[in-house]
GROMACS .gro file of C-alpha atoms in nm:
model
  281
    1UNK     CA    1   0.445   4.969  -1.681
    2UNK     CA    2   0.533   4.598  -1.692
    3UNK     CA    3   0.931   4.531  -1.711
    4UNK     CA    4   1.065   4.318  -2.007
    5UNK     CA    5   1.394   4.288  -2.204
    6UNK     CA    6   1.261   4.556  -2.445
    7UNK     CA    7   1.224   4.823  -2.192
    8UNK     CA    8   1.557   4.963  -2.256
    9UNK     CA    9   1.420   5.153  -2.560
   10UNK     CA   10   1.286   5.401  -2.292
   11UNK     CA   11   1.649   5.533  -2.253
   12UNK     CA   12   1.618   5.701  -2.594
   13UNK     CA   13   1.323   5.934  -2.455
   14UNK     CA   14   1.444   6.263  -2.371
   15UNK     CA   15   1.305   6.463  -2.063
   16UNK     CA   16   1.160   6.793  -2.191
   17UNK     CA   17   1.055   6.996  -1.872
   18UNK     CA   18   0.985   7.352  -1.896
   19UNK     CA   19   1.183   7.595  -1.700
   20UNK     CA   20   0.998   7.644  -1.346
   21UNK     CA   21   0.896   7.977  -1.224
   22UNK     CA   22   0.816   8.121  -1.564
   23UNK     CA   23   0.511   8.212  -1.733
   24UNK     CA   24   0.391   7.970  -2.017
   25UNK     CA   25   0.218   8.088  -2.321
   26UNK     CA   26   0.089   7.827  -2.556
   27UNK     CA   27  -0.017   7.968  -2.906
   28UNK     CA   28  -0.229   7.765  -3.132
   29UNK     CA   29  -0.249   7.857  -3.497
   30UNK     CA   30  -0.470   7.716  -3.793
   31UNK     CA   31  -0.280   7.512  -4.044
   32UNK     CA   32  -0.342   7.618  -4.405
   33UNK     CA   33  -0.660   7.823  -4.289
   34UNK     CA   34  -0.649   8.035  -4.580
   35UNK     CA   35  -0.749   7.735  -4.794
   36UNK     CA   36  -0.998   7.633  -4.530
   37UNK     CA   37  -1.178   7.971  -4.536
   38UNK     CA   38  -1.189   7.984  -4.915
   39UNK     CA   39  -1.329   7.622  -4.954
   40UNK     CA   40  -1.605   7.667  -4.677
   41UNK     CA   41  -1.684   8.028  -4.809
   42UNK     CA   42  -1.598   8.216  -4.497
   43UNK     CA   43  -1.737   8.561  -4.507
   44UNK     CA   44  -1.488   8.847  -4.583
   45UNK     CA   45  -1.355   9.031  -4.412
   46UNK     CA   46  -1.459   8.852  -4.099
   47UNK     CA   47  -1.685   8.564  -4.041
   48UNK     CA   48  -1.834   8.594  -3.714
   49UNK     CA   49  -1.958   8.239  -3.702
   50UNK     CA   50  -1.592   8.118  -3.726
   51UNK     CA   51  -1.468   8.341  -3.469
   52UNK     CA   52  -1.751   8.211  -3.237
   53UNK     CA   53  -1.630   7.856  -3.307
   54UNK     CA   54  -1.268   7.954  -3.216
   55UNK     CA   55  -1.409   8.109  -2.888
   56UNK     CA   56  -1.590   7.796  -2.811
   57UNK     CA   57  -1.295   7.572  -2.854
   58UNK     CA   58  -1.081   7.810  -2.659
   59UNK     CA   59  -1.347   7.797  -2.372
   60UNK     CA   60  -1.351   7.412  -2.363
   61UNK     CA   61  -0.959   7.429  -2.324
   62UNK     CA   62  -0.980   7.672  -2.024
   63UNK     CA   63  -1.264   7.464  -1.867
   64UNK     CA   64  -1.045   7.150  -1.877
   65UNK     CA   65  -0.715   7.325  -1.770
   66UNK     CA   66  -0.767   7.527  -1.444
   67UNK     CA   67  -0.400   7.662  -1.471
   68UNK     CA   68  -0.482   7.867  -1.774
   69UNK     CA   69  -0.589   8.209  -1.645
   70UNK     CA   70  -0.607   8.406  -1.966
   71UNK     CA   71  -0.659   8.360  -2.348
   72UNK     CA   72  -0.643   8.587  -2.627
   73UNK     CA   73  -0.790   8.504  -2.984
   74UNK     CA   74  -0.798   8.670  -3.334
   75UNK     CA   75  -0.869   8.514  -3.661
   76UNK     CA   76  -0.731   8.148  -3.646
   77UNK     CA   77  -0.494   8.149  -3.362
   78UNK     CA   78  -0.551   8.153  -2.992
   79UNK     CA   79  -0.308   8.204  -2.723
   80UNK     CA   80  -0.321   8.079  -2.371
   81UNK     CA   81  -0.140   8.202  -2.049
   82UNK     CA   82  -0.072   7.942  -1.766
   83UNK     CA   83  -0.011   8.080  -1.437
   84UNK     CA   84   0.353   8.094  -1.332
   85UNK     CA   85   0.321   7.827  -1.069
   86UNK     CA   86   0.137   7.585  -1.302
   87UNK     CA   87   0.284   7.224  -1.261
   88UNK     CA   88   0.057   7.058  -1.516
   89UNK     CA   89   0.197   6.717  -1.634
   90UNK     CA   90   0.524   6.811  -1.423
   91UNK     CA   91   0.564   7.086  -1.684
   92UNK     CA   92   0.642   6.838  -1.952
   93UNK     CA   93   0.632   7.044  -2.285
   94UNK     CA   94   0.541   6.759  -2.516
   95UNK     CA   95   0.252   6.652  -2.303
   96UNK     CA   96   0.114   6.994  -2.236
   97UNK     CA   97   0.157   7.098  -2.608
   98UNK     CA   98  -0.007   6.801  -2.769
   99UNK     CA   99  -0.284   6.762  -2.512
  100UNK     CA  100  -0.410   7.128  -2.555
  101UNK     CA  101  -0.359   7.139  -2.916
  102UNK     CA  102  -0.550   6.821  -2.965
  103UNK     CA  103  -0.852   6.912  -2.731
  104UNK     CA  104  -0.876   7.269  -2.901
  105UNK     CA  105  -0.872   7.085  -3.250
  106UNK     CA  106  -1.134   6.810  -3.148
  107UNK     CA  107  -1.363   7.095  -3.001
  108UNK     CA  108  -1.319   7.296  -3.337
  109UNK     CA  109  -1.437   7.008  -3.543
  110UNK     CA  110  -1.698   6.870  -3.294
  111UNK     CA  111  -1.871   7.204  -3.271
  112UNK     CA  112  -1.842   7.283  -3.635
  113UNK     CA  113  -2.214   7.228  -3.703
  114UNK     CA  114  -2.327   7.450  -3.424
  115UNK     CA  115  -2.191   7.760  -3.590
  116UNK     CA  116  -2.168   7.693  -3.954
  117UNK     CA  117  -2.477   7.479  -3.981
  118UNK     CA  118  -2.526   7.565  -4.337
  119UNK     CA  119  -2.158   7.461  -4.437
  120UNK     CA  120  -2.088   7.096  -4.421
  121UNK     CA  121  -1.713   7.028  -4.312
  122UNK     CA  122  -1.528   6.896  -4.618
  123UNK     CA  123  -1.221   6.790  -4.453
  124UNK     CA  124  -1.032   6.793  -4.109
  125UNK     CA  125  -0.912   7.119  -3.999
  126UNK     CA  126  -0.567   7.115  -3.807
  127UNK     CA  127  -0.382   7.339  -3.578
  128UNK     CA  128  -0.006   7.386  -3.485
  129UNK     CA  129   0.111   7.487  -3.145
  130UNK     CA  130   0.412   7.601  -2.961
  131UNK     CA  131   0.496   7.699  -2.607
  132UNK     CA  132   0.711   7.987  -2.513
  133UNK     CA  133   0.833   8.092  -2.167
  134UNK     CA  134   0.813   8.442  -2.056
  135UNK     CA  135   1.031   8.536  -1.751
  136UNK     CA  136   0.810   8.838  -1.600
  137UNK     CA  137   0.463   8.983  -1.571
  138UNK     CA  138   0.590   9.274  -1.812
  139UNK     CA  139   0.708   9.076  -2.076
  140UNK     CA  140   0.367   8.865  -2.058
  141UNK     CA  141   0.188   9.217  -2.091
  142UNK     CA  142   0.396   9.303  -2.382
  143UNK     CA  143   0.322   8.974  -2.549
  144UNK     CA  144  -0.060   9.005  -2.530
  145UNK     CA  145  -0.031   9.373  -2.629
  146UNK     CA  146   0.172   9.244  -2.940
  147UNK     CA  147  -0.120   8.997  -3.032
  148UNK     CA  148  -0.385   9.266  -2.992
  149UNK     CA  149  -0.193   9.524  -3.195
  150UNK     CA  150  -0.147   9.246  -3.466
  151UNK     CA  151  -0.507   9.218  -3.452
  152UNK     CA  152  -0.586   9.574  -3.524
  153UNK     CA  153  -0.340   9.603  -3.800
  154UNK     CA  154  -0.457   9.277  -3.974
  155UNK     CA  155  -0.823   9.370  -3.942
  156UNK     CA  156  -0.798   9.730  -4.066
  157UNK     CA  157  -0.598   9.625  -4.380
  158UNK     CA  158  -0.852   9.343  -4.439
  159UNK     CA  159  -1.153   9.549  -4.379
  160UNK     CA  160  -1.019   9.810  -4.644
  161UNK     CA  161  -0.879   9.541  -4.888
  162UNK     CA  162  -1.227   9.367  -4.897
  163UNK     CA  163  -1.426   9.692  -4.936
  164UNK     CA  164  -1.221   9.789  -5.222
  165UNK     CA  165  -1.298   9.434  -5.391
  166UNK     CA  166  -1.634   9.359  -5.279
  167UNK     CA  167  -1.768   9.719  -5.286
  168UNK     CA  168  -1.532   9.911  -5.505
  169UNK     CA  169  -1.497   9.651  -5.794
  170UNK     CA  170  -1.137   9.613  -5.767
  171UNK     CA  171  -0.952   9.295  -5.841
  172UNK     CA  172  -0.734   9.140  -5.532
  173UNK     CA  173  -0.417   9.255  -5.713
  174UNK     CA  174  -0.551   9.607  -5.776
  175UNK     CA  175  -0.648   9.629  -5.397
  176UNK     CA  176  -0.314   9.530  -5.285
  177UNK     CA  177  -0.178   9.795  -5.500
  178UNK     CA  178  -0.411  10.035  -5.376
  179UNK     CA  179  -0.300   9.981  -5.017
  180UNK     CA  180   0.070   9.934  -5.067
  181UNK     CA  181   0.264  10.191  -4.860
  182UNK     CA  182  -0.045  10.335  -4.692
  183UNK     CA  183  -0.061  10.413  -4.335
  184UNK     CA  184  -0.324  10.365  -4.076
  185UNK     CA  185  -0.475  10.722  -4.109
  186UNK     CA  186  -0.478  10.656  -4.504
  187UNK     CA  187  -0.666  10.321  -4.450
  188UNK     CA  188  -0.916  10.490  -4.236
  189UNK     CA  189  -0.981  10.772  -4.496
  190UNK     CA  190  -1.030  10.534  -4.766
  191UNK     CA  191  -1.307  10.335  -4.587
  192UNK     CA  192  -1.470  10.649  -4.485
  193UNK     CA  193  -1.460  10.873  -4.798
  194UNK     CA  194  -1.513  10.589  -5.045
  195UNK     CA  195  -1.741  10.356  -4.837
  196UNK     CA  196  -1.898  10.561  -4.569
  197UNK     CA  197  -1.739  10.315  -4.306
  198UNK     CA  198  -1.626  10.445  -3.977
  199UNK     CA  199  -1.357  10.186  -3.883
  200UNK     CA  200  -1.405  10.254  -3.503
  201UNK     CA  201  -1.755  10.179  -3.519
  202UNK     CA  202  -1.719   9.806  -3.637
  203UNK     CA  203  -1.776   9.553  -3.404
  204UNK     CA  204  -1.522   9.539  -3.120
  205UNK     CA  205  -1.478   9.161  -3.174
  206UNK     CA  206  -1.324   9.222  -3.522
  207UNK     CA  207  -1.109   9.543  -3.389
  208UNK     CA  208  -0.979   9.411  -3.055
  209UNK     CA  209  -1.002   9.018  -3.078
  210UNK     CA  210  -1.159   8.785  -2.806
  211UNK     CA  211  -1.031   8.797  -2.444
  212UNK     CA  212  -1.118   8.495  -2.222
  213UNK     CA  213  -1.048   8.546  -1.871
  214UNK     CA  214  -1.134   8.333  -1.548
  215UNK     CA  215  -1.346   8.540  -1.316
  216UNK     CA  216  -1.438   8.467  -0.973
  217UNK     CA  217  -1.791   8.439  -0.868
  218UNK     CA  218  -1.921   8.414  -0.511
  219UNK     CA  219  -2.224   8.201  -0.434
  220UNK     CA  220  -2.429   8.185  -0.120
  221UNK     CA  221  -2.491   7.810  -0.042
  222UNK     CA  222  -2.789   7.754   0.166
  223UNK     CA  223  -2.771   7.456   0.421
  224UNK     CA  224  -3.100   7.500   0.581
  225UNK     CA  225  -3.367   7.734   0.646
  226UNK     CA  226  -3.178   8.065   0.746
  227UNK     CA  227  -3.309   8.250   1.052
  228UNK     CA  228  -3.407   8.637   1.028
  229UNK     CA  229  -3.149   8.859   1.101
  230UNK     CA  230  -3.264   8.952   1.440
  231UNK     CA  231  -3.350   8.597   1.551
  232UNK     CA  232  -3.118   8.380   1.774
  233UNK     CA  233  -3.078   8.028   1.669
  234UNK     CA  234  -3.182   7.793   1.941
  235UNK     CA  235  -3.244   7.428   2.008
  236UNK     CA  236  -3.582   7.279   2.044
  237UNK     CA  237  -3.562   7.318   2.432
  238UNK     CA  238  -3.489   7.675   2.394
  239UNK     CA  239  -3.113   7.658   2.483
  240UNK     CA  240  -2.858   7.845   2.268
  241UNK     CA  241  -2.760   7.621   1.977
  242UNK     CA  242  -2.398   7.513   1.969
  243UNK     CA  243  -2.178   7.573   1.677
  244UNK     CA  244  -2.235   7.234   1.546
  245UNK     CA  245  -2.611   7.322   1.541
  246UNK     CA  246  -2.588   7.633   1.341
  247UNK     CA  247  -2.689   7.465   1.020
  248UNK     CA  248  -2.928   7.716   0.889
  249UNK     CA  249  -2.664   7.954   0.770
  250UNK     CA  250  -2.543   8.045   0.426
  251UNK     CA  251  -2.191   7.949   0.373
  252UNK     CA  252  -1.996   8.154   0.091
  253UNK     CA  253  -1.838   7.968  -0.189
  254UNK     CA  254  -1.607   8.092  -0.449
  255UNK     CA  255  -1.612   7.935  -0.795
  256UNK     CA  256  -1.464   8.062  -1.111
  257UNK     CA  257  -1.613   8.106  -1.453
  258UNK     CA  258  -1.463   8.164  -1.800
  259UNK     CA  259  -1.601   8.496  -1.952
  260UNK     CA  260  -1.560   8.628  -2.298
  261UNK     CA  261  -1.498   8.991  -2.361
  262UNK     CA  262  -1.397   9.201  -2.651
  263UNK     CA  263  -1.193   9.510  -2.487
  264UNK     CA  264  -0.855   9.662  -2.476
  265UNK     CA  265  -0.577   9.455  -2.296
  266UNK     CA  266  -0.288   9.687  -2.399
  267UNK     CA  267  -0.363   9.965  -2.134
  268UNK     CA  268  -0.346   9.946  -1.750
  269UNK     CA  269  -0.721   9.912  -1.691
  270UNK     CA  270  -0.763   9.563  -1.770
  271UNK     CA  271  -0.438   9.426  -1.580
  272UNK     CA  272  -0.517   9.655  -1.280
  273UNK     CA  273  -0.863   9.499  -1.263
  274UNK     CA  274  -0.736   9.138  -1.289
  275UNK     CA  275  -0.424   9.152  -1.099
  276UNK     CA  276  -0.458   8.782  -1.011
  277UNK     CA  277  -0.352   8.688  -1.371
  278UNK     CA  278  -0.005   8.780  -1.314
  279UNK     CA  279   0.032   8.685  -0.942
  280UNK     CA  280   0.284   8.428  -0.845
  281UNK     CA  281   0.029   8.155  -0.756
   0.00000   0.00000   0.00000
């Protein structure tokens, strides 16, 4: 940046580095999405198209920022976990927060018509974001357990609530009154006894949320015509080939791909199978 007599104004900028050696979780929330869902007639209690759009935007973020190793989404929010050693933008909080949030928002708007093709976008959706630092793998696990438990609690309530309204003929005020003070088992009973709905048989996407994880995929890259297993590689003169001549071999290459799941991340099975997520590097 060129110097001038006006450059002193940079002295008013405050540094905002995030504490090193900690896990970063960036959570994005839809701003006033209750209004957005009402004005665009989202299906109740869940609109799978809108959830798929959220997944698409989250995948775009993960494809852009390789330091993100895990993302979890429910309703109008998504949480992104950065590896502990991440040095993106020198860990400048404002830079990371604004770039990720703006990319997620732009992807959501850009891809709207792919998922809600019969629903023109009436105005610009927006998202807010925050970054929270967590000191240890156990606390990170508890954070994502909290978000998935929240998914279950909210979805069970909303499923019963909208069944009472849409199938039971109650007003929204009456439905809230019916559910006031009820526990999980009572909500399950209302669903099954009144509407024949077994909550545990509903799509896992609604009950467990969306899990995006970076998986390793091994490819075999051919560099020429590979010889048979029992054939030696030789030169045109019949002499054994040197190392530099052994071009007809397959070289393993490891790449990563972002995969979408809808399964439990509260128990140990997921974390035991993805130990790299909470590794130090």
